[in-house]
Amino acid sequence: MRKDERHRRTWAILASLVLLIVVPSALAHAILMESNPSSGSLVAGPHLLISLRFNVRIDQPRSRLNLIGPDNSEQSLTIGKQTSADILTAQATVPGAGQYRIRWQVLASDGHVTAGEIPFTVK
């Protein structure tokens, strides 16, 4: 076997190993693709329709949405009936203007739990 052929085979094996390691880990977690309100947005209150879309199906009964207020108070939100397997929705009423966060925790269909926060401001 020639040296350049061995070199190509070595790189092909290394690339295959990287794919075997990276691809399953990327598919193993729910990734937030879109949200309303979006991160860093300015919205009008007091009534908010919250919508989060993920890259995979979400297990709604085992997922959580909380609204964190400007004073760090935490309100558990009731997740609405899913109209799509990758979307969670909820409604919230905010008491006033300020900086808020939506804290989410979801269980993806593959069994992995993912969590995050979406900061936004109510005018």
mmCIF file with all atom_site columns, C-alpha atoms in Angstrom:
data_model
loop_
_atom_site.group_PDB
_atom_site.id
_atom_site.type_symbol
_atom_site.label_atom_id
_atom_site.label_alt_id
_atom_site.label_comp_id
_atom_site.label_asym_id
_atom_site.label_entity_id
_atom_site.label_seq_id
_atom_site.pdbx_PDB_ins_code
_atom_site.Cartn_x
_atom_site.Cartn_y
_atom_site.Cartn_z
_atom_site.occupancy
_atom_site.B_iso_or_equiv
_atom_site.pdbx_formal_charge
_atom_site.auth_seq_id
_atom_site.auth_comp_id
_atom_site.auth_asym_id
_atom_site.auth_atom_id
_atom_site.pdbx_PDB_model_num
ATOM 1   C CA . MET A 1 1   ? 0.000   0.000  0.000  1.00 0.00 ? 1   MET A CA 1
ATOM 2   C CA . ARG A 1 2   ? 1.355   3.377  -0.986 1.00 0.00 ? 2   ARG A CA 1
ATOM 3   C CA . LYS A 1 3   ? 1.978   6.104  1.550  1.00 0.00 ? 3   LYS A CA 1
ATOM 4   C CA . ASP A 1 4   ? -0.641  8.515  0.120  1.00 0.00 ? 4   ASP A CA 1
ATOM 5   C CA . GLU A 1 5   ? -3.253  5.736  0.088  1.00 0.00 ? 5   GLU A CA 1
ATOM 6   C CA . ARG A 1 6   ? -2.564  4.942  3.764  1.00 0.00 ? 6   ARG A CA 1
ATOM 7   C CA . HIS A 1 7   ? -2.797  8.649  4.535  1.00 0.00 ? 7   HIS A CA 1
ATOM 8   C CA . ARG A 1 8   ? -6.255  8.863  2.879  1.00 0.00 ? 8   ARG A CA 1
ATOM 9   C CA . ARG A 1 9   ? -7.476  5.754  4.683  1.00 0.00 ? 9   ARG A CA 1
ATOM 10  C CA . THR A 1 10  ? -6.294  7.128  8.009  1.00 0.00 ? 10  THR A CA 1
ATOM 11  C CA . TRP A 1 11  ? -8.176  10.387 7.417  1.00 0.00 ? 11  TRP A CA 1
ATOM 12  C CA . ALA A 1 12  ? -11.288 8.477  6.325  1.00 0.00 ? 12  ALA A CA 1
ATOM 13  C CA . ILE A 1 13  ? -11.210 6.400  9.520  1.00 0.00 ? 13  ILE A CA 1
ATOM 14  C CA . LEU A 1 14  ? -10.698 9.494  11.673 1.00 0.00 ? 14  LEU A CA 1
ATOM 15  C CA . ALA A 1 15  ? -13.561 11.318 9.923  1.00 0.00 ? 15  ALA A CA 1
ATOM 16  C CA . SER A 1 16  ? -15.833 8.294  10.463 1.00 0.00 ? 16  SER A CA 1
ATOM 17  C CA . LEU A 1 17  ? -14.954 8.188  14.158 1.00 0.00 ? 17  LEU A CA 1
ATOM 18  C CA . VAL A 1 18  ? -15.692 11.899 14.534 1.00 0.00 ? 18  VAL A CA 1
ATOM 19  C CA . LEU A 1 19  ? -19.097 11.412 12.877 1.00 0.00 ? 19  LEU A CA 1
ATOM 20  C CA . LEU A 1 20  ? -19.882 8.465  15.148 1.00 0.00 ? 20  LEU A CA 1
ATOM 21  C CA . ILE A 1 21  ? -19.143 10.603 18.194 1.00 0.00 ? 21  ILE A CA 1
ATOM 22  C CA . VAL A 1 22  ? -20.601 13.959 17.119 1.00 0.00 ? 22  VAL A CA 1
ATOM 23  C CA . VAL A 1 23  ? -23.805 13.025 15.273 1.00 0.00 ? 23  VAL A CA 1
ATOM 24  C CA . PRO A 1 24  ? -25.493 10.955 18.039 1.00 0.00 ? 24  PRO A CA 1
ATOM 25  C CA . SER A 1 25  ? -24.709 13.602 20.655 1.00 0.00 ? 25  SER A CA 1
ATOM 26  C CA . ALA A 1 26  ? -26.179 16.319 18.431 1.00 0.00 ? 26  ALA A CA 1
ATOM 27  C CA . LEU A 1 27  ? -29.335 14.280 17.907 1.00 0.00 ? 27  LEU A CA 1
ATOM 28  C CA . ALA A 1 28  ? -29.638 13.361 21.568 1.00 0.00 ? 28  ALA A CA 1
ATOM 29  C CA . HIS A 1 29  ? -30.884 16.695 22.871 1.00 0.00 ? 29  HIS A CA 1
ATOM 30  C CA . ALA A 1 30  ? -33.788 18.976 22.123 1.00 0.00 ? 30  ALA A CA 1
ATOM 31  C CA . ILE A 1 31  ? -32.535 22.224 20.629 1.00 0.00 ? 31  ILE A CA 1
ATOM 32  C CA . LEU A 1 32  ? -34.705 25.323 20.825 1.00 0.00 ? 32  LEU A CA 1
ATOM 33  C CA . MET A 1 33  ? -35.214 26.451 17.225 1.00 0.00 ? 33  MET A CA 1
ATOM 34  C CA . GLU A 1 34  ? -37.674 29.317 17.691 1.00 0.00 ? 34  GLU A CA 1
ATOM 35  C CA . SER A 1 35  ? -39.513 31.061 20.506 1.00 0.00 ? 35  SER A CA 1
ATOM 36  C CA . ASN A 1 36  ? -42.167 33.660 21.102 1.00 0.00 ? 36  ASN A CA 1
ATOM 37  C CA . PRO A 1 37  ? -41.196 35.884 22.758 1.00 0.00 ? 37  PRO A CA 1
ATOM 38  C CA . SER A 1 38  ? -37.757 35.613 21.206 1.00 0.00 ? 38  SER A CA 1
ATOM 39  C CA . SER A 1 39  ? -34.590 36.009 23.222 1.00 0.00 ? 39  SER A CA 1
ATOM 40  C CA . GLY A 1 40  ? -33.883 39.662 24.004 1.00 0.00 ? 40  GLY A CA 1
ATOM 41  C CA . SER A 1 41  ? -37.160 40.917 22.546 1.00 0.00 ? 41  SER A CA 1
ATOM 42  C CA . LEU A 1 42  ? -39.343 43.771 23.779 1.00 0.00 ? 42  LEU A CA 1
ATOM 43  C CA . VAL A 1 43  ? -43.013 42.779 24.092 1.00 0.00 ? 43  VAL A CA 1
ATOM 44  C CA . ALA A 1 44  ? -46.264 44.362 25.225 1.00 0.00 ? 44  ALA A CA 1
ATOM 45  C CA . GLY A 1 45  ? -48.067 42.937 28.233 1.00 0.00 ? 45  GLY A CA 1
ATOM 46  C CA . PRO A 1 46  ? -49.921 42.033 30.244 1.00 0.00 ? 46  PRO A CA 1
ATOM 47  C CA . HIS A 1 47  ? -51.044 38.903 28.319 1.00 0.00 ? 47  HIS A CA 1
ATOM 48  C CA . LEU A 1 48  ? -48.400 36.770 26.648 1.00 0.00 ? 48  LEU A CA 1
ATOM 49  C CA . LEU A 1 49  ? -48.742 33.816 24.320 1.00 0.00 ? 49  LEU A CA 1
ATOM 50  C CA . ILE A 1 50  ? -45.622 31.723 24.763 1.00 0.00 ? 50  ILE A CA 1
ATOM 51  C CA . SER A 1 51  ? -44.533 29.305 22.052 1.00 0.00 ? 51  SER A CA 1
ATOM 52  C CA . LEU A 1 52  ? -41.341 27.227 21.869 1.00 0.00 ? 52  LEU A CA 1
ATOM 53  C CA . ARG A 1 53  ? -40.414 25.112 18.835 1.00 0.00 ? 53  ARG A CA 1
ATOM 54  C CA . PHE A 1 54  ? -37.743 22.422 19.105 1.00 0.00 ? 54  PHE A CA 1
ATOM 55  C CA . ASN A 1 55  ? -35.826 20.289 16.607 1.00 0.00 ? 55  ASN A CA 1
ATOM 56  C CA . VAL A 1 56  ? -37.375 17.035 17.887 1.00 0.00 ? 56  VAL A CA 1
ATOM 57  C CA . ARG A 1 57  ? -40.623 15.720 19.340 1.00 0.00 ? 57  ARG A CA 1
ATOM 58  C CA . ILE A 1 58  ? -41.161 16.811 22.950 1.00 0.00 ? 58  ILE A CA 1
ATOM 59  C CA . ASP A 1 59  ? -42.823 14.785 25.709 1.00 0.00 ? 59  ASP A CA 1
ATOM 60  C CA . GLN A 1 60  ? -45.293 17.400 26.942 1.00 0.00 ? 60  GLN A CA 1
ATOM 61  C CA . PRO A 1 61  ? -46.368 15.751 30.230 1.00 0.00 ? 61  PRO A CA 1
ATOM 62  C CA . ARG A 1 62  ? -42.760 15.593 31.419 1.00 0.00 ? 62  ARG A CA 1
ATOM 63  C CA . SER A 1 63  ? -41.780 19.089 30.265 1.00 0.00 ? 63  SER A CA 1
ATOM 64  C CA . ARG A 1 64  ? -41.932 22.327 32.282 1.00 0.00 ? 64  ARG A CA 1
ATOM 65  C CA . LEU A 1 65  ? -42.304 26.039 31.562 1.00 0.00 ? 65  LEU A CA 1
ATOM 66  C CA . ASN A 1 66  ? -41.827 28.730 34.233 1.00 0.00 ? 66  ASN A CA 1
ATOM 67  C CA . LEU A 1 67  ? -42.009 32.498 34.079 1.00 0.00 ? 67  LEU A CA 1
ATOM 68  C CA . ILE A 1 68  ? -39.344 34.290 36.131 1.00 0.00 ? 68  ILE A CA 1
ATOM 69  C CA . GLY A 1 69  ? -40.265 37.869 37.037 1.00 0.00 ? 69  GLY A CA 1
ATOM 70  C CA . PRO A 1 70  ? -38.114 40.973 37.545 1.00 0.00 ? 70  PRO A CA 1
ATOM 71  C CA . ASP A 1 71  ? -38.043 40.199 41.283 1.00 0.00 ? 71  ASP A CA 1
ATOM 72  C CA . ASN A 1 72  ? -36.953 36.578 40.587 1.00 0.00 ? 72  ASN A CA 1
ATOM 73  C CA . SER A 1 73  ? -40.384 35.250 41.540 1.00 0.00 ? 73  SER A CA 1
ATOM 74  C CA . GLU A 1 74  ? -41.189 32.048 39.670 1.00 0.00 ? 74  GLU A CA 1
ATOM 75  C CA . GLN A 1 75  ? -44.580 31.165 38.237 1.00 0.00 ? 75  GLN A CA 1
ATOM 76  C CA . SER A 1 76  ? -45.249 27.668 36.881 1.00 0.00 ? 76  SER A CA 1
ATOM 77  C CA . LEU A 1 77  ? -47.061 27.844 33.529 1.00 0.00 ? 77  LEU A CA 1
ATOM 78  C CA . THR A 1 78  ? -49.643 25.361 32.317 1.00 0.00 ? 78  THR A CA 1
ATOM 79  C CA . ILE A 1 79  ? -48.573 23.920 28.989 1.00 0.00 ? 79  ILE A CA 1
ATOM 80  C CA . GLY A 1 80  ? -51.373 23.991 26.424 1.00 0.00 ? 80  GLY A CA 1
ATOM 81  C CA . LYS A 1 81  ? -52.496 21.083 24.277 1.00 0.00 ? 81  LYS A CA 1
ATOM 82  C CA . GLN A 1 82  ? -49.816 20.331 21.706 1.00 0.00 ? 82  GLN A CA 1
ATOM 83  C CA . THR A 1 83  ? -50.807 21.185 18.146 1.00 0.00 ? 83  THR A CA 1
ATOM 84  C CA . SER A 1 84  ? -47.479 19.851 16.894 1.00 0.00 ? 84  SER A CA 1
ATOM 85  C CA . ALA A 1 85  ? -45.161 17.301 18.522 1.00 0.00 ? 85  ALA A CA 1
ATOM 86  C CA . ASP A 1 86  ? -42.212 19.736 18.505 1.00 0.00 ? 86  ASP A CA 1
ATOM 87  C CA . ILE A 1 87  ? -44.011 22.803 19.917 1.00 0.00 ? 87  ILE A CA 1
ATOM 88  C CA . LEU A 1 88  ? -44.939 23.773 23.481 1.00 0.00 ? 88  LEU A CA 1
ATOM 89  C CA . THR A 1 89  ? -47.311 26.660 24.186 1.00 0.00 ? 89  THR A CA 1
ATOM 90  C CA . ALA A 1 90  ? -48.549 28.438 27.296 1.00 0.00 ? 90  ALA A CA 1
ATOM 91  C CA . GLN A 1 91  ? -50.289 31.642 28.267 1.00 0.00 ? 91  GLN A CA 1
ATOM 92  C CA . ALA A 1 92  ? -49.068 33.999 30.959 1.00 0.00 ? 92  ALA A CA 1
ATOM 93  C CA . THR A 1 93  ? -50.119 37.269 32.503 1.00 0.00 ? 93  THR A CA 1
ATOM 94  C CA . VAL A 1 94  ? -47.340 39.564 33.661 1.00 0.00 ? 94  VAL A CA 1
ATOM 95  C CA . PRO A 1 95  ? -48.040 42.050 36.469 1.00 0.00 ? 95  PRO A CA 1
ATOM 96  C CA . GLY A 1 96  ? -46.027 44.896 34.973 1.00 0.00 ? 96  GLY A CA 1
ATOM 97  C CA . ALA A 1 97  ? -43.089 46.107 32.944 1.00 0.00 ? 97  ALA A CA 1
ATOM 98  C CA . GLY A 1 98  ? -39.620 44.723 33.495 1.00 0.00 ? 98  GLY A CA 1
ATOM 99  C CA . GLN A 1 99  ? -37.173 42.018 32.564 1.00 0.00 ? 99  GLN A CA 1
ATOM 100 C CA . TYR A 1 100 ? -38.561 38.479 32.511 1.00 0.00 ? 100 TYR A CA 1
ATOM 101 C CA . ARG A 1 101 ? -37.282 35.027 31.625 1.00 0.00 ? 101 ARG A CA 1
ATOM 102 C CA . ILE A 1 102 ? -38.973 31.890 30.449 1.00 0.00 ? 102 ILE A CA 1
ATOM 103 C CA . ARG A 1 103 ? -37.242 28.924 32.042 1.00 0.00 ? 103 ARG A CA 1
ATOM 104 C CA . TRP A 1 104 ? -37.897 25.717 30.136 1.00 0.00 ? 104 TRP A CA 1
ATOM 105 C CA . GLN A 1 105 ? -37.068 22.081 30.682 1.00 0.00 ? 105 GLN A CA 1
ATOM 106 C CA . VAL A 1 106 ? -38.113 19.495 28.127 1.00 0.00 ? 106 VAL A CA 1
ATOM 107 C CA . LEU A 1 107 ? -37.874 15.767 27.690 1.00 0.00 ? 107 LEU A CA 1
ATOM 108 C CA . ALA A 1 108 ? -37.092 14.834 24.097 1.00 0.00 ? 108 ALA A CA 1
ATOM 109 C CA . SER A 1 109 ? -38.597 11.722 22.556 1.00 0.00 ? 109 SER A CA 1
ATOM 110 C CA . ASP A 1 110 ? -35.234 9.950  22.921 1.00 0.00 ? 110 ASP A CA 1
ATOM 111 C CA . GLY A 1 111 ? -35.263 10.373 26.717 1.00 0.00 ? 111 GLY A CA 1
ATOM 112 C CA . HIS A 1 112 ? -32.772 13.232 27.101 1.00 0.00 ? 112 HIS A CA 1
ATOM 113 C CA . VAL A 1 113 ? -33.664 16.257 29.251 1.00 0.00 ? 113 VAL A CA 1
ATOM 114 C CA . THR A 1 114 ? -32.628 19.723 28.054 1.00 0.00 ? 114 THR A CA 1
ATOM 115 C CA . ALA A 1 115 ? -33.151 23.055 29.800 1.00 0.00 ? 115 ALA A CA 1
ATOM 116 C CA . GLY A 1 116 ? -32.647 26.734 29.084 1.00 0.00 ? 116 GLY A CA 1
ATOM 117 C CA . GLU A 1 117 ? -33.899 30.281 29.571 1.00 0.00 ? 117 GLU A CA 1
ATOM 118 C CA . ILE A 1 118 ? -35.259 32.955 27.245 1.00 0.00 ? 118 ILE A CA 1
ATOM 119 C CA . PRO A 1 119 ? -34.789 36.530 28.506 1.00 0.00 ? 119 PRO A CA 1
ATOM 120 C CA . PHE A 1 120 ? -37.171 39.251 27.288 1.00 0.00 ? 120 PHE A CA 1
ATOM 121 C CA . THR A 1 121 ? -38.514 42.615 28.408 1.00 0.00 ? 121 THR A CA 1
ATOM 122 C CA . VAL A 1 122 ? -42.138 43.659 28.900 1.00 0.00 ? 122 VAL A CA 1
ATOM 123 C CA . LYS A 1 123 ? -42.804 47.360 28.184 1.00 0.00 ? 123 LYS A CA 1
#
